[in-house]
């Protein structure tokens, strides 16, 4: 129905994660309102996409062989935080409280998706555990796949002389207790802490 | 945090209608999985976007000065269906039951958005009403803006020697009566029809 060029654009938008026919159509129409300059910028950004690399050490996105975090000598190289995706690095960095390094697995072990330990960057994590490394923080989401991955990592990291920790689980800040699911409440109760007297 | 090229891409996706920061980031990551060939196709489609024209007669998207529907001599030029957006033309064409021409307003009269009659293609619609044109079907959505536009069109088209009709309103097919809103039920009752005996 639409001009062929326009249909092609809709088809391309449909390939984006979670985008259906209706949404793809809306995006294509939205694009008609872009200025010539914006379209140029868009095309430039796409041309550059294949130049974006993964950091050789941690797997985060990078312009060069090594990412700015791994290259930063002020960061504490004795601590490595293991995350599933590059997005998680950004989420942690935004808190401004972590000064160690990262390791991006690029996924989680998953029986439903058929992802095995050898499909994610576990071997490169093991290779990074040299004498100077003191702590590995496992920071994966507390989902089924996350738990499975954490369990596996915990098992194989036990053989190494390194402290293995996990992010705390409990009630999210600002949450209503009666809206929390049962598992979260159990974790919150298990991990309860004594209120310090000051 | 991300490489500059990647941040740029996220920024561009955020300009698409209804896309926020999180979704834009998901799309940019989705793009990392595209093949070189798919990226090429994407770039080509974007390069072509500025060549897509609007039909000089009806306002639908077109490769040429006039769209395939307006150029089709088998279509009934005595009937013009007035719609708000190009997407509506596609929706009606999919039914396969309409053989007249279209007129795309490119929007609706809206007090909330500050869209006035002169902001949409009403003057070009009036110019199209020549002696051969017998019926104008107003096919706008039964929303507040749609009703206002229909009312306005009805008023100015009264001066022309042409039949003005509107799409019927009532219960959508497959809908539960008790889920229908009050206004729809009133319209459905008003527009009730005698069951024909065959």
Coordinates of C-alpha atoms in Angstrom, one line a residue, chain A:
Chain A
X1 CA 0.0 0.0 0.0
X2 CA 2.7 2.5 0.9
X3 CA 5.5 3.4 -1.4
X4 CA 8.1 0.6 -1.5
X5 CA 10.8 2.7 0.2
X6 CA 8.5 3.4 3.1
X7 CA 7.4 -0.2 3.4
X8 CA 11.1 -1.1 3.6
X9 CA 11.6 1.3 6.5
X10 CA 8.6 -0.1 8.4
X11 CA 10.1 -3.6 7.9
X12 CA 13.5 -2.5 9.3
X13 CA 11.9 -1.0 12.4
X14 CA 10.0 -4.2 13.0
X15 CA 13.4 -5.9 13.5
X16 CA 14.1 -3.8 16.6
X17 CA 13.5 -5.7 19.9
X18 CA 9.9 -5.6 21.0
X19 CA 8.6 -3.6 18.0
X20 CA 5.4 -4.9 16.2
X21 CA 3.8 -3.8 13.0
X22 CA 1.8 -0.9 14.4
X23 CA 4.7 0.6 16.3
X24 CA 7.1 0.2 13.4
X25 CA 4.6 2.1 11.2
X26 CA 4.4 4.9 13.9
X27 CA 8.2 5.2 13.9
X28 CA 8.3 5.4 10.1
X29 CA 5.8 8.2 10.1
X30 CA 7.6 9.9 12.9
X31 CA 10.7 9.9 10.8
X32 CA 8.9 11.8 8.1
X33 CA 9.0 14.8 10.5
X34 CA 12.8 14.6 10.9
X35 CA 14.8 17.4 9.3
X36 CA 17.4 16.7 6.6
X37 CA 20.1 17.3 9.2
X38 CA 18.6 14.8 11.7
X39 CA 18.4 12.2 9.0
X40 CA 22.1 12.8 8.2
X41 CA 23.0 12.4 11.9
X42 CA 21.0 9.2 12.0
X43 CA 22.8 7.8 8.9
X44 CA 26.2 8.7 10.4
X45 CA 25.4 7.0 13.7
X46 CA 24.4 3.8 11.8
X47 CA 27.6 3.9 9.7
X48 CA 29.6 4.0 13.0
X49 CA 27.7 1.2 14.7
X50 CA 30.0 -1.5 13.3
X51 CA 33.1 0.3 14.7
X52 CA 31.9 0.0 18.2
X53 CA 34.0 -2.7 19.9
X54 CA 33.8 -4.7 23.1
X55 CA 36.6 -4.0 25.7
X56 CA 39.1 -6.9 25.5
X57 CA 39.3 -7.1 29.2
X58 CA 35.8 -6.6 30.6
X59 CA 33.4 -6.8 27.5
X60 CA 31.9 -3.4 27.9
X61 CA 31.3 -1.2 24.8
X62 CA 34.3 0.7 23.7
X63 CA 35.8 2.9 21.0
X64 CA 39.2 1.3 21.5
X65 CA 40.6 -2.2 22.5
X66 CA 40.1 -1.3 26.1
X67 CA 37.3 0.7 27.7
X68 CA 37.8 3.9 29.7
X69 CA 37.0 2.1 33.0
X70 CA 39.6 -0.7 32.4
X71 CA 42.2 2.0 31.3
X72 CA 41.6 4.2 34.4
X73 CA 44.5 3.6 36.8
X74 CA 42.6 5.2 39.6
X75 CA 40.1 2.4 39.7
X76 CA 40.6 -0.4 42.2
X77 CA 41.8 -3.4 40.2
X78 CA 41.4 -5.8 43.1
X79 CA 37.6 -5.9 42.8
X80 CA 35.7 -7.1 39.8
X81 CA 31.9 -6.8 39.6
X82 CA 30.3 -9.4 37.3
X83 CA 27.2 -8.2 35.4
X84 CA 25.1 -9.8 32.7
X85 CA 24.9 -6.8 30.2
X86 CA 26.7 -3.6 29.4
X87 CA 23.5 -1.7 30.5
X88 CA 24.2 -2.9 34.0
X89 CA 27.6 -1.3 34.1
X90 CA 25.9 2.1 33.3
X91 CA 23.3 1.5 36.1
X92 CA 26.1 0.8 38.7
X93 CA 28.3 3.7 37.5
X94 CA 25.3 6.1 37.9
X95 CA 25.3 5.4 41.6
X96 CA 28.8 6.9 41.8
X97 CA 29.7 4.6 44.7
X98 CA 31.7 1.8 43.0
X99 CA 35.3 2.2 42.1
X100 CA 36.3 -1.3 41.1
X101 CA 36.4 -2.9 37.6
X102 CA 33.7 -4.9 35.8
X103 CA 33.2 -8.1 33.9
X104 CA 30.3 -8.3 31.4
X105 CA 29.1 -11.8 30.8
X106 CA 27.0 -10.9 27.8
X107 CA 24.1 -13.0 29.0
X108 CA 23.0 -15.4 31.7
X109 CA 23.0 -19.2 32.0
X110 CA 19.4 -20.1 31.0
X111 CA 17.7 -23.5 30.7
X112 CA 14.7 -21.9 28.9
X113 CA 16.9 -20.1 26.3
X114 CA 19.4 -22.9 26.1
X115 CA 22.3 -20.7 27.2
X116 CA 25.2 -22.8 28.7
X117 CA 28.2 -21.6 30.7
X118 CA 30.4 -21.8 27.6
X119 CA 28.1 -19.4 25.8
X120 CA 28.8 -16.5 28.1
X121 CA 32.1 -14.8 29.1
X122 CA 33.0 -17.1 32.1
X123 CA 36.3 -18.4 30.8
X124 CA 37.6 -14.9 30.4
X125 CA 36.4 -14.0 33.9
X126 CA 38.4 -17.0 35.3
X127 CA 41.5 -15.9 33.3
X128 CA 41.3 -12.4 35.0
X129 CA 41.5 -13.8 38.5
X130 CA 45.2 -13.2 39.2
X131 CA 46.9 -12.9 42.6
X132 CA 46.0 -9.1 42.9
X133 CA 42.3 -9.8 42.6
X134 CA 40.7 -10.0 46.1
X135 CA 36.9 -9.8 45.6
X136 CA 34.4 -10.9 42.9
X137 CA 31.0 -9.2 43.3
X138 CA 28.3 -11.2 41.5
X139 CA 25.7 -8.5 40.5
X140 CA 23.2 -10.4 38.4
X141 CA 19.4 -9.8 38.6
X142 CA 17.6 -12.1 41.1
X143 CA 15.7 -13.9 38.4
X144 CA 15.6 -17.6 37.7
X145 CA 18.4 -17.3 35.1
X146 CA 20.3 -14.9 37.4
X147 CA 20.2 -17.3 40.3
X148 CA 21.4 -20.2 38.2
X149 CA 24.3 -18.1 36.9
X150 CA 25.2 -16.9 40.4
X151 CA 25.1 -20.5 41.7
X152 CA 27.4 -21.7 38.9
X153 CA 29.8 -18.9 39.3
X154 CA 29.9 -19.4 43.0
X155 CA 30.7 -23.1 42.5
X156 CA 33.6 -22.6 40.1
X157 CA 35.0 -19.5 41.9
X158 CA 35.3 -21.5 45.2
X159 CA 38.4 -23.1 43.7
X160 CA 40.1 -19.7 43.5
X161 CA 41.6 -17.8 46.4
X162 CA 39.2 -14.9 46.1
X163 CA 36.3 -13.6 48.2
X164 CA 32.9 -14.0 46.3
X165 CA 30.0 -11.7 47.3
X166 CA 26.6 -11.0 45.9
X167 CA 24.5 -7.8 45.9
X168 CA 22.0 -7.8 48.8
X169 CA 18.4 -8.8 48.2
X170 CA 15.5 -7.3 50.1
X171 CA 12.8 -4.7 49.9
X172 CA 13.4 -2.1 47.3
X173 CA 13.6 1.5 48.7
X174 CA 10.3 3.2 48.7
X175 CA 8.4 0.0 48.3
X176 CA 5.3 -0.9 50.2
X177 CA 5.8 -4.0 52.3
X178 CA 2.4 -5.5 51.4
X179 CA 3.1 -5.2 47.7
X180 CA 6.4 -7.1 47.9
X181 CA 6.3 -10.7 46.7
X182 CA 6.8 -13.6 49.1
X183 CA 10.4 -14.4 47.9
X184 CA 11.5 -10.8 48.3
X185 CA 10.1 -10.8 51.9
X186 CA 11.8 -14.0 52.7
X187 CA 15.1 -12.6 51.5
X188 CA 14.5 -9.4 53.4
X189 CA 13.9 -11.3 56.6
X190 CA 16.9 -13.6 56.1
X191 CA 19.2 -10.6 55.5
X192 CA 17.9 -8.5 58.3
X193 CA 20.4 -6.4 60.1
X194 CA 20.7 -5.0 63.6
X195 CA 19.9 -1.4 63.9
X196 CA 23.1 0.3 65.0
X197 CA 22.9 2.6 68.0
X198 CA 24.9 5.7 67.4

